[in-house]
Short mmCIF file of C-alpha atoms in Angstrom, two decimals:
data_model
loop_
_atom_site.label_atom_id
_atom_site.label_comp_id
_atom_site.label_asym_id
_atom_site.label_seq_id
_atom_site.Cartn_x
_atom_site.Cartn_y
_atom_site.Cartn_z
CA MET U 68 -22.29 -17.68 27.41
CA ASN U 69 -20.43 -15.23 25.30
CA GLN U 70 -20.75 -15.34 21.57
CA THR U 71 -17.84 -16.89 19.65
CA LEU U 72 -16.37 -14.40 17.20
CA LEU U 73 -13.58 -16.53 15.80
CA LYS U 74 -12.93 -20.22 15.68
CA VAL U 75 -9.63 -21.65 14.48
CA GLU U 76 -9.33 -25.40 13.96
CA ASN U 77 -6.28 -27.44 13.02
CA LEU U 78 -4.64 -24.52 11.35
CA GLU U 79 -1.55 -25.30 9.32
CA ILE U 80 0.48 -22.74 7.38
CA GLU U 81 3.28 -23.52 5.00
CA LEU U 82 5.54 -20.93 3.43
CA ASN U 83 8.11 -21.93 0.82
CA ASN U 84 7.63 -25.62 1.70
CA GLN U 85 8.39 -24.95 5.35
CA VAL U 86 5.80 -25.58 7.99
CA ILE U 87 5.46 -22.36 9.96
CA VAL U 88 2.44 -23.22 12.04
CA LYS U 89 0.58 -26.48 12.58
CA ASN U 90 -2.09 -27.99 14.84
CA VAL U 91 -3.33 -24.67 16.09
CA SER U 92 -6.87 -24.46 17.41
CA PHE U 93 -8.47 -21.82 19.58
CA GLU U 94 -11.61 -19.77 20.02
CA LEU U 95 -12.11 -16.09 20.58
CA LYS U 96 -15.21 -15.04 22.45
CA LYS U 97 -16.80 -11.63 22.70
CA ASN U 98 -15.14 -9.28 25.18
CA GLU U 99 -12.17 -11.57 25.73
CA THR U 100 -8.56 -10.54 25.51
CA LEU U 101 -6.71 -13.41 23.97
CA ALA U 102 -2.93 -13.19 23.91
CA ILE U 103 -0.71 -15.18 21.62
CA ILE U 104 2.76 -15.61 23.08
CA GLY U 105 5.83 -17.42 21.88
CA PRO U 106 9.49 -16.95 20.99
CA ASN U 107 10.72 -15.13 17.90
CA GLY U 108 10.02 -17.09 14.76
CA ALA U 109 7.22 -19.06 16.42
CA GLY U 110 4.80 -18.06 13.67
CA LYS U 111 2.78 -15.48 15.59
CA THR U 112 2.67 -12.81 12.93
CA THR U 113 2.13 -15.43 10.22
CA LEU U 114 -0.85 -16.69 12.20
CA PHE U 115 -2.25 -13.15 12.20
CA ARG U 116 -1.70 -12.88 8.48
CA ALA U 117 -3.67 -16.08 7.99
CA LEU U 118 -6.49 -14.73 10.14
CA LEU U 119 -6.61 -11.69 7.86
CA GLY U 120 -6.59 -13.86 4.76
CA LEU U 121 -3.15 -12.71 3.64
CA VAL U 122 -1.54 -16.15 3.39
CA ALA U 123 -2.82 -19.54 2.27
CA TYR U 124 -3.51 -22.12 4.97
CA LYS U 125 -4.99 -25.53 5.68
CA GLY U 126 -7.58 -26.16 8.35
CA THR U 127 -10.41 -23.78 9.14
CA ILE U 128 -10.64 -20.18 10.23
CA THR U 129 -14.22 -19.18 10.88
CA TRP U 130 -15.07 -15.59 11.64
CA GLU U 131 -18.52 -14.82 12.97
CA LYS U 132 -20.64 -13.55 10.07
CA GLY U 133 -20.32 -9.82 9.49
CA VAL U 134 -17.69 -9.35 12.17
CA LYS U 135 -15.73 -6.12 11.74
CA ILE U 136 -12.00 -6.44 12.27
CA GLY U 137 -9.70 -3.63 13.28
CA TYR U 138 -6.07 -4.42 12.68
CA VAL U 139 -3.06 -2.79 14.27
CA PRO U 140 0.15 -3.83 12.51
CA GLN U 141 3.56 -3.82 14.21
CA LYS U 142 4.68 -0.94 12.09
CA LEU U 143 4.12 0.74 8.77
CA ASP U 144 6.74 0.54 6.10
CA ILE U 145 6.58 4.15 5.01
CA ASN U 146 8.98 6.92 4.10
CA ARG U 147 9.34 10.03 6.18
CA ASP U 148 8.32 12.18 3.24
CA LEU U 149 5.11 10.30 2.41
CA PRO U 150 2.66 13.11 1.63
CA LEU U 151 -0.08 11.90 3.94
CA THR U 152 -1.44 13.66 7.00
CA VAL U 153 -2.93 11.91 10.00
CA ARG U 154 -6.38 13.12 9.05
CA GLU U 155 -6.03 11.86 5.48
CA PHE U 156 -4.85 8.52 6.81
CA PHE U 157 -8.23 8.10 8.51
CA THR U 158 -10.16 9.11 5.41
CA LEU U 159 -8.44 6.31 3.47
CA LYS U 160 -10.30 3.87 5.70
CA GLY U 161 -13.70 5.44 5.14
CA ASN U 162 -15.68 8.65 5.08
CA TYR U 163 -15.39 9.44 8.76
CA SER U 164 -16.49 12.79 10.05
CA LEU U 165 -14.03 15.07 11.74
CA ALA U 166 -15.85 14.48 15.02
CA GLU U 167 -15.37 10.71 14.75
CA ILE U 168 -11.68 11.13 13.99
CA LYS U 169 -11.24 13.52 16.91
CA GLN U 170 -12.96 11.06 19.19
CA VAL U 171 -10.66 8.12 18.44
CA LEU U 172 -7.65 10.42 18.64
CA ASP U 173 -8.88 11.51 22.04
CA TYR U 174 -9.08 7.85 23.12
CA VAL U 175 -5.37 7.46 22.51
CA GLY U 176 -4.47 10.80 24.02
CA PHE U 177 -4.03 13.08 21.01
CA GLY U 178 -5.51 16.51 20.53
CA GLN U 179 -6.57 17.83 17.15
CA ASN U 180 -3.22 19.49 16.50
CA ILE U 181 -1.96 16.09 15.29
CA LEU U 182 -4.45 16.07 12.39
CA LYS U 183 -2.23 17.97 9.99
CA THR U 184 0.99 16.20 10.91
CA LYS U 185 2.62 13.99 8.30
CA ILE U 186 2.40 10.31 9.20
CA GLY U 187 6.04 9.79 8.28
CA VAL U 188 7.44 12.11 10.94
CA LEU U 189 5.67 10.52 13.92
CA SER U 190 7.79 8.71 16.51
CA GLY U 191 7.34 4.97 17.05
CA GLY U 192 5.08 5.43 20.04
CA GLU U 193 3.02 8.14 18.36
CA LEU U 194 2.53 6.05 15.24
CA GLN U 195 1.49 3.10 17.38
CA ARG U 196 -1.21 5.18 19.01
CA ILE U 197 -2.38 6.48 15.65
CA LEU U 198 -2.55 2.92 14.36
CA ILE U 199 -4.64 1.90 17.35
CA SER U 200 -7.04 4.77 16.86
CA TRP U 201 -7.15 3.90 13.15
CA GLY U 202 -7.98 0.33 14.10
CA ILE U 203 -10.83 1.27 16.39
CA ILE U 204 -12.51 3.96 14.29
CA GLY U 205 -15.81 2.70 12.91
CA ASN U 206 -16.33 0.49 15.99
CA PRO U 207 -14.86 -2.88 15.01
CA ASP U 208 -15.93 -5.97 16.96
CA VAL U 209 -12.41 -7.34 17.22
CA LEU U 210 -9.07 -5.62 17.43
CA LEU U 211 -6.06 -7.58 16.19
CA PHE U 212 -3.00 -6.07 17.78
CA ASP U 213 0.49 -7.10 16.76
CA GLU U 214 2.82 -5.81 19.43
CA PRO U 215 5.95 -4.09 18.20
CA THR U 216 9.03 -6.17 19.01
CA SER U 217 10.64 -3.37 20.93
CA GLY U 218 8.32 -2.16 23.64
CA VAL U 219 6.83 1.16 22.73
CA ASP U 220 5.61 3.08 25.72
CA ILE U 221 3.35 5.94 25.00
CA SER U 222 4.32 7.93 28.05
CA ALA U 223 6.16 7.43 31.31
CA GLU U 224 3.07 6.29 33.20
CA GLN U 225 1.03 4.65 30.51
CA THR U 226 1.80 1.63 28.42
CA ILE U 227 0.08 0.55 25.24
CA TYR U 228 -1.59 -2.14 27.30
CA SER U 229 -3.15 0.05 29.92
CA LEU U 230 -4.42 2.08 26.99
CA LEU U 231 -5.93 -0.97 25.28
CA TYR U 232 -7.40 -2.07 28.58
CA SER U 233 -9.09 1.26 29.19
CA LEU U 234 -10.38 1.23 25.62
CA GLN U 235 -11.84 -2.16 26.20
CA LYS U 236 -13.70 -0.80 29.19
CA LYS U 237 -14.83 2.26 27.28
CA ILE U 238 -16.02 0.82 23.99
CA GLY U 239 -16.43 -2.89 24.62
CA LEU U 240 -13.70 -4.32 22.46
CA THR U 241 -12.65 -7.92 21.92
CA ILE U 242 -8.89 -8.07 21.61
CA LEU U 243 -6.62 -10.60 20.00
CA LEU U 244 -3.03 -9.66 20.57
CA ILE U 245 0.46 -10.89 19.95
CA SER U 246 2.69 -10.16 22.89
CA HIS U 247 6.26 -10.66 23.98
CA GLU U 248 5.80 -9.57 27.55
CA LEU U 249 4.57 -12.26 29.88
CA GLU U 250 4.00 -9.96 32.76
CA ILE U 251 1.60 -7.92 30.74
CA VAL U 252 -0.15 -10.98 29.42
CA SER U 253 -0.75 -12.28 32.93
CA LYS U 254 -2.17 -8.92 33.87
CA TYR U 255 -4.50 -8.20 30.96
CA ALA U 256 -5.28 -11.39 29.05
CA THR U 257 -8.27 -13.60 29.75
CA GLU U 258 -6.99 -16.41 27.52
CA VAL U 259 -3.51 -17.29 26.35
CA VAL U 260 -2.31 -19.34 23.40
CA CYS U 261 1.34 -20.35 23.63
CA LEU U 262 2.67 -20.86 20.16
CA ASN U 263 5.90 -22.40 19.04
CA LYS U 264 4.98 -23.75 15.62
CA GLU U 265 2.32 -25.74 17.47
CA THR U 266 0.08 -24.89 20.36
CA VAL U 267 2.15 -25.55 23.50
CA CYS U 268 -0.56 -24.46 25.89
CA TYR U 269 -3.97 -22.84 25.76
CA GLY U 270 -6.17 -21.54 28.56
CA PRO U 271 -6.53 -18.74 31.09
CA PRO U 272 -3.19 -17.19 32.14
CA ARG U 273 -3.36 -18.51 35.71
CA SER U 274 -3.37 -22.13 34.59
CA VAL U 275 -1.26 -21.69 31.48
CA LEU U 276 1.65 -19.54 32.55
CA THR U 277 3.47 -22.20 34.53
CA SER U 278 7.22 -22.62 34.44
CA ASP U 279 6.70 -26.04 32.91
CA HIS U 280 4.88 -24.64 29.92
CA LEU U 281 7.21 -21.70 29.62
CA ASN U 282 10.27 -23.91 29.61
CA LYS U 283 8.70 -25.86 26.82
CA LEU U 284 7.82 -22.70 24.98
CA TYR U 285 10.96 -20.63 25.33
CA GLY U 286 13.58 -23.19 26.33
CA LYS U 287 15.06 -23.85 29.76
CA ASP U 288 16.48 -20.52 30.76
CA VAL U 289 13.40 -18.38 30.72
CA ALA U 290 11.88 -18.20 34.11
CA TYR U 291 8.52 -16.63 34.68
CA TYR U 292 9.54 -13.05 34.88
CA HIS U 293 6.81 -12.02 37.23
CA HIS U 294 7.67 -14.46 40.00
CA HIS U 295 11.39 -14.82 39.75
CA HIS U 296 12.23 -11.29 38.96
CA GLN U 297 14.63 -10.67 41.81
CA LYS U 298 16.41 -13.98 41.67
CA ASN U 299 17.40 -13.50 38.08
CA LYS U 300 20.38 -11.24 37.56
CA MET Y 213 -5.20 25.49 -40.33
CA ILE Y 214 -1.84 24.85 -38.73
CA GLU Y 215 -2.93 26.91 -35.76
CA THR Y 216 -6.07 24.82 -35.26
CA ASN Y 217 -3.96 21.70 -35.33
CA PHE Y 218 -1.61 23.19 -32.78
CA LEU Y 219 -4.48 24.18 -30.54
CA ILE Y 220 -5.88 20.64 -30.65
CA LEU Y 221 -2.47 19.33 -29.74
CA ILE Y 222 -2.15 21.61 -26.76
CA ILE Y 223 -5.55 20.56 -25.48
CA VAL Y 224 -4.87 16.85 -25.95
CA GLY Y 225 -1.47 17.29 -24.34
CA ALA Y 226 -3.06 18.93 -21.32
CA PHE Y 227 -5.50 16.05 -20.81
CA VAL Y 228 -2.93 13.30 -21.35
CA GLY Y 229 -0.49 15.16 -19.07
CA ALA Y 230 -3.11 15.49 -16.35
CA ALA Y 231 -4.00 11.80 -16.46
CA ALA Y 232 -0.34 10.78 -16.55
CA GLY Y 233 0.47 13.01 -13.58
CA PHE Y 234 -2.40 11.67 -11.50
CA LEU Y 235 -1.52 8.02 -12.23
CA GLY Y 236 2.13 8.78 -11.59
CA SER Y 237 1.38 10.01 -8.09
CA PHE Y 238 0.64 6.42 -7.07
CA MET Y 239 3.49 4.91 -9.00
CA VAL Y 240 6.07 7.12 -7.30
CA LEU Y 241 4.83 6.07 -3.85
CA LYS Y 242 4.48 2.44 -4.87
CA ARG Y 243 8.24 2.47 -5.51
CA MET Y 244 7.41 1.15 -8.93
CA ALA Y 245 8.84 4.11 -10.79
CA LEU Y 246 11.08 1.94 -12.91
CA VAL Y 247 8.21 -0.32 -13.84
CA GLY Y 248 6.45 2.64 -15.41
CA ASP Y 249 9.54 3.34 -17.41
CA ALA Y 250 10.09 -0.26 -18.39
CA LEU Y 251 6.46 -0.68 -19.35
CA SER Y 252 6.70 2.07 -21.88
CA HIS Y 253 9.47 0.16 -23.68
CA VAL Y 254 7.06 -2.70 -24.25
CA ALA Y 255 4.93 -0.44 -26.38
CA LEU Y 256 7.54 -0.46 -29.15
CA PRO Y 257 7.16 -4.03 -30.43
CA GLY Y 258 3.40 -3.53 -30.24
CA ILE Y 259 3.67 -0.45 -32.42
CA ALA Y 260 5.94 -2.28 -34.83
CA VAL Y 261 3.56 -5.18 -35.24
CA ALA Y 262 0.63 -2.80 -35.66
CA LEU Y 263 2.50 -0.92 -38.40
CA MET Y 264 3.21 -4.21 -40.16
CA PHE Y 265 -0.45 -5.09 -40.23
CA ASN Y 266 -1.50 -1.55 -40.96
CA ILE Y 267 -3.58 -1.04 -37.83
CA SER Y 268 -3.49 1.82 -35.36
CA PRO Y 269 -0.10 1.98 -33.58
CA ILE Y 270 -1.82 3.07 -30.36
CA LEU Y 271 -3.92 -0.08 -30.45
CA GLY Y 272 -0.81 -2.18 -31.07
CA ALA Y 273 0.94 -0.47 -28.16
CA PHE Y 274 -2.01 -1.10 -25.91
CA VAL Y 275 -2.19 -4.81 -26.73
CA ALA Y 276 1.53 -5.25 -26.03
CA LEU Y 277 1.18 -3.29 -22.80
CA PHE Y 278 -1.81 -5.33 -21.73
CA ILE Y 279 0.22 -8.52 -22.00
CA ALA Y 280 3.12 -6.97 -20.07
CA ILE Y 281 0.77 -5.69 -17.38
CA ILE Y 282 -0.62 -9.12 -16.73
CA GLY Y 283 2.98 -10.21 -16.18
CA VAL Y 284 3.77 -7.35 -13.80
CA TRP Y 285 0.55 -7.84 -11.90
CA TYR Y 286 1.18 -11.53 -11.52
CA PHE Y 287 4.65 -10.97 -10.11
CA GLU Y 288 3.45 -8.27 -7.78
CA LYS Y 289 0.74 -10.57 -6.49
CA THR Y 290 2.81 -13.69 -6.04
CA SER Y 291 6.20 -12.58 -4.80
CA HIS Y 292 7.11 -10.48 -1.80
CA ILE Y 293 10.23 -9.05 -3.29
CA TYR Y 294 9.71 -7.20 -6.49
CA PRO Y 295 11.57 -9.07 -9.22
CA GLU Y 296 13.29 -5.98 -10.53
CA ALA Y 297 16.02 -7.74 -12.43
CA LEU Y 298 13.50 -9.90 -14.23
CA VAL Y 299 11.41 -6.89 -15.13
CA GLY Y 300 14.51 -5.09 -16.39
CA ILE Y 301 15.56 -8.04 -18.54
CA PHE Y 302 12.12 -8.65 -19.99
CA PHE Y 303 11.45 -5.04 -20.86
CA THR Y 304 14.80 -4.21 -22.39
CA THR Y 305 14.48 -7.35 -24.49
CA SER Y 306 11.18 -6.14 -25.82
CA LEU Y 307 12.75 -2.77 -26.57
CA ALA Y 308 15.58 -4.45 -28.49
CA LEU Y 309 13.14 -6.57 -30.49
CA GLY Y 310 10.98 -3.53 -31.10
CA VAL Y 311 13.87 -1.56 -32.52
CA LEU Y 312 14.71 -4.44 -34.87
CA ILE Y 313 11.22 -4.95 -36.23
CA THR Y 314 9.97 -1.37 -36.40
CA PRO Y 315 10.18 -0.10 -40.00
CA GLU Y 316 13.00 2.42 -40.12
CA PRO Y 317 11.02 5.47 -41.28
CA ASP Y 318 8.73 5.10 -38.30
CA LEU Y 319 11.36 4.26 -35.73
CA LEU Y 320 12.35 7.75 -34.67
CA GLU Y 321 8.74 8.77 -34.32
CA ALA Y 322 7.91 5.67 -32.28
CA LEU Y 323 10.87 6.25 -30.01
CA PHE Y 324 10.56 9.97 -29.41
CA GLY Y 325 7.01 10.87 -30.39
CA ASN Y 326 5.60 12.96 -33.14
CA ILE Y 327 2.86 15.41 -32.76
CA GLU Y 328 2.69 16.90 -36.20
CA LYS Y 329 0.20 14.38 -37.47
CA VAL Y 330 -2.72 14.52 -35.08
CA GLN Y 331 -6.22 13.98 -36.41
CA LEU Y 332 -9.34 15.40 -34.87
CA THR Y 333 -10.97 12.02 -34.18
CA GLU Y 334 -7.76 10.76 -32.60
CA ALA Y 335 -7.65 13.87 -30.47
CA VAL Y 336 -11.23 13.51 -29.30
CA ILE Y 337 -10.67 9.86 -28.41
CA ALA Y 338 -7.48 10.73 -26.52
CA ILE Y 339 -9.32 13.39 -24.51
CA ILE Y 340 -12.20 11.08 -23.65
CA ILE Y 341 -9.86 8.29 -22.61
CA SER Y 342 -7.80 10.68 -20.48
CA LEU Y 343 -10.93 11.86 -18.71
CA LEU Y 344 -12.00 8.28 -18.12
CA ILE Y 345 -8.58 7.47 -16.68
CA ILE Y 346 -8.77 10.42 -14.28
CA LEU Y 347 -12.27 9.43 -13.22
CA LEU Y 348 -11.44 5.75 -12.65
CA THR Y 349 -8.25 6.62 -10.81
CA LYS Y 350 -10.24 8.93 -8.56
CA ILE Y 351 -12.68 6.12 -7.80
CA ILE Y 352 -9.99 3.64 -6.75
CA SER Y 353 -7.62 6.23 -5.26
CA LYS Y 354 -8.34 5.62 -1.56
CA GLN Y 355 -8.05 1.87 -1.75
CA LEU Y 356 -5.01 2.08 -3.97
CA MET Y 357 -3.26 4.49 -1.60
CA LEU Y 358 -4.07 2.37 1.44
CA GLY Y 359 -2.65 -0.64 -0.40
CA ILE Y 360 0.57 1.30 -0.96
CA ILE Y 361 0.83 2.09 2.74
CA SER Y 362 -0.02 -1.40 3.99
CA GLN Y 363 -1.31 -4.54 2.30
CA GLU Y 364 -2.37 -5.84 5.71
CA LEU Y 365 -4.56 -2.85 6.44
CA THR Y 366 -6.36 -3.16 3.12
CA LYS Y 367 -6.90 -6.85 3.73
CA SER Y 368 -8.28 -6.21 7.20
CA LEU Y 369 -10.94 -4.06 5.52
CA LYS Y 370 -11.61 -6.79 2.95
CA ILE Y 371 -10.58 -4.57 0.08
CA PRO Y 372 -9.85 -6.64 -3.06
CA ILE Y 373 -6.42 -5.09 -3.42
CA ASN Y 374 -5.26 -7.43 -6.18
CA LYS Y 375 -8.13 -6.34 -8.38
CA ILE Y 376 -7.51 -2.69 -7.55
CA ASN Y 377 -3.85 -3.08 -8.48
CA PHE Y 378 -4.79 -4.71 -11.74
CA VAL Y 379 -7.18 -1.91 -12.67
CA TYR Y 380 -4.45 0.57 -11.80
CA LEU Y 381 -1.89 -1.14 -14.02
CA LEU Y 382 -4.40 -1.25 -16.87
CA LEU Y 383 -4.87 2.49 -16.50
CA VAL Y 384 -1.11 2.96 -16.57
CA GLY Y 385 -0.92 0.86 -19.73
CA THR Y 386 -3.62 2.98 -21.32
CA ILE Y 387 -1.92 6.27 -20.51
CA VAL Y 388 1.40 4.94 -21.76
CA ALA Y 389 -0.23 3.93 -25.05
CA LEU Y 390 -1.68 7.42 -25.35
CA GLY Y 391 1.50 9.14 -24.25
CA VAL Y 392 3.55 7.31 -26.86
CA LYS Y 393 2.14 9.64 -29.48
CA PHE Y 394 3.48 12.66 -27.65
CA VAL Y 395 6.70 11.59 -26.10
CA GLY Y 396 7.53 8.27 -27.73
CA THR Y 397 8.12 4.89 -26.15
CA LEU Y 398 11.49 5.76 -24.67
CA LEU Y 399 10.25 8.66 -22.63
CA THR Y 400 6.62 7.98 -21.75
CA GLY Y 401 7.55 6.53 -18.41
CA ALA Y 402 9.06 9.87 -17.51
CA LEU Y 403 5.80 11.67 -18.32
CA VAL Y 404 4.17 9.53 -15.66
CA ILE Y 405 6.92 9.74 -13.05
CA ILE Y 406 8.43 13.24 -13.14
CA PRO Y 407 5.34 15.33 -12.33
CA ALA Y 408 4.57 13.20 -9.28
CA ALA Y 409 8.19 13.16 -8.14
CA SER Y 410 8.17 16.97 -8.30
CA ALA Y 411 4.84 17.19 -6.50
CA LYS Y 412 6.13 14.95 -3.73
CA ASN Y 413 8.89 17.47 -3.02
CA LEU Y 414 6.35 20.18 -2.32
CA SER Y 415 3.40 18.41 -0.69
CA SER Y 416 2.57 17.88 2.94
CA GLY Y 417 -0.70 16.07 2.29
CA LEU Y 418 -2.38 13.87 -0.27
CA LYS Y 419 -4.67 16.53 -1.62
CA SER Y 420 -1.94 18.93 -2.61
CA TYR Y 421 0.15 16.01 -3.84
CA TYR Y 422 -2.54 14.85 -6.25
CA TYR Y 423 -3.33 18.35 -7.48
CA LEU Y 424 0.30 19.30 -7.98
CA SER Y 425 1.00 16.02 -9.84
CA ILE Y 426 -1.85 16.80 -12.21
CA ILE Y 427 -0.85 20.43 -12.67
CA PHE Y 428 2.80 19.56 -13.27
CA GLY Y 429 1.71 16.90 -15.77
CA ILE Y 430 -0.31 19.50 -17.67
CA VAL Y 431 2.45 22.12 -17.57
CA SER Y 432 5.10 19.62 -18.76
CA ALA Y 433 2.99 18.36 -21.66
CA VAL Y 434 1.74 21.74 -22.79
CA GLY Y 435 5.07 23.49 -22.22
CA GLY Y 436 6.94 20.73 -24.01
CA VAL Y 437 4.66 20.85 -27.05
CA PHE Y 438 5.10 24.62 -27.23
CA LEU Y 439 8.87 24.42 -27.03
CA ALA Y 440 8.99 21.60 -29.58
CA ALA Y 441 6.98 23.67 -32.05
CA LEU Y 442 9.10 26.73 -31.35
CA PHE Y 443 12.44 25.00 -31.95
CA HIS Y 444 11.21 22.48 -34.56
CA VAL Y 445 12.40 19.49 -32.55
CA PRO Y 446 10.61 16.24 -31.54
CA SER Y 447 8.10 16.78 -28.78
CA GLY Y 448 9.19 13.89 -26.55
CA PRO Y 449 12.48 15.29 -25.29
CA MET Y 450 10.98 18.77 -24.83
CA VAL Y 451 8.09 17.47 -22.72
CA ILE Y 452 10.53 15.63 -20.50
CA LEU Y 453 12.88 18.61 -20.26
CA ALA Y 454 9.97 20.80 -19.23
CA GLY Y 455 9.12 18.23 -16.56
CA ILE Y 456 12.71 18.07 -15.36
CA THR Y 457 12.83 21.85 -15.05
CA ILE Y 458 9.84 21.70 -12.73
CA PHE Y 459 11.47 18.91 -10.79
CA VAL Y 460 14.70 20.83 -10.26
CA ILE Y 461 12.78 23.88 -9.06
CA SER Y 462 10.69 21.74 -6.69
CA TYR Y 463 13.80 20.08 -5.34
CA LEU Y 464 15.51 23.37 -4.66
CA LYS Y 465 12.35 24.60 -2.98
CA LYS Y 466 12.35 21.52 -0.78
CA LEU Y 467 15.93 22.16 0.30
CA THR Y 468 15.20 25.69 1.40
#
């Protein structure tokens, strides 16, 4: 039996007197990839913020003692002219050696010529990869990955997900991710939590990603992309 | 005798300028530049009250700033959108009150700074405090900078960012209280902001940004004090004009 790294029970989050999330319970076990899916405004990012301790909540969030969390935000709100190089960005997290920084950059497909580049001038996909390597430096136990709303592909052949998947193989990472793409979830996730204010479904993708659940989650018109691809216009 | 006094001034100016420049480098990136400016206005009523009770104006300024900083910190912590209008209203009110209650002979000096009357003990204290500010800022610099880039990232590392921000604001309050002597309450904010704004124009990385902010802070303060002595004018405006000159040059350099 795999060790439980995170246990969420009856989570409820209120912001400005509005209930954003309620009745959410799930567990994250070592080496799992748990995907949180749901429509816009379902409270996915807010749930992440609660897991990080950024917003107040009711219910319980229990992280395994001493668990190290790597967090990959959707984006960074920074100016182009922020005087911060990629290398310096890593040193803000801790005193990592150049070799360690080069290693995580290598994981996401960068050479060392990126080290002196200003963070602010990176493209969306480049920044995403830097954020992932920033998240995994120092060997965290869990990676929290908040998928950017617009799909950011890192190259023609490789998606962020195949990258995360290969990282998981390489360094043994437990991943908790927010995703908008069902096809990808069915391919990579071991567990799925469907969230629309409340938990609509929870379980392995095979049993969870049914059109019944998805109708309930997204409303009537969303068919399961993977199966009905050609029938939809 | 006058020359010794002037020398002391230059040295104190260099240290205060360095500390102000270093602190300013975070404020410029925090997009809190106006807060620095507004904060300095709060010093005035503090000075006025201190003068009334015959205690050190710097101490009075610091107490007033401390109260204001708790307010700023609280707002920063509790609201997502920075309550700029509220800050503007609160700080200009304190400036208005300060102008009314500051005894008239001292008003000009409080507003624009006066460096002719600097005592040795005061100078030594100012230097020590400036050094302490630089040291403390250095200690919290990584966490502070990461907090500027992303609150979420600092939280994911379990960094107590609220405490770090509070320490930072306290340091800003301290440098403003010290800077009041040189540049007066109206212009102290600029002593914090302009060197860093200039440095930002020229830097590609943090290291050069920090160093340039400090160097520009020193050059503005020292240059301003020199010019003020040369033309027999208040030091405050000259320090700021020296800073602005650097800024214009840095901006032109950036364009090319």
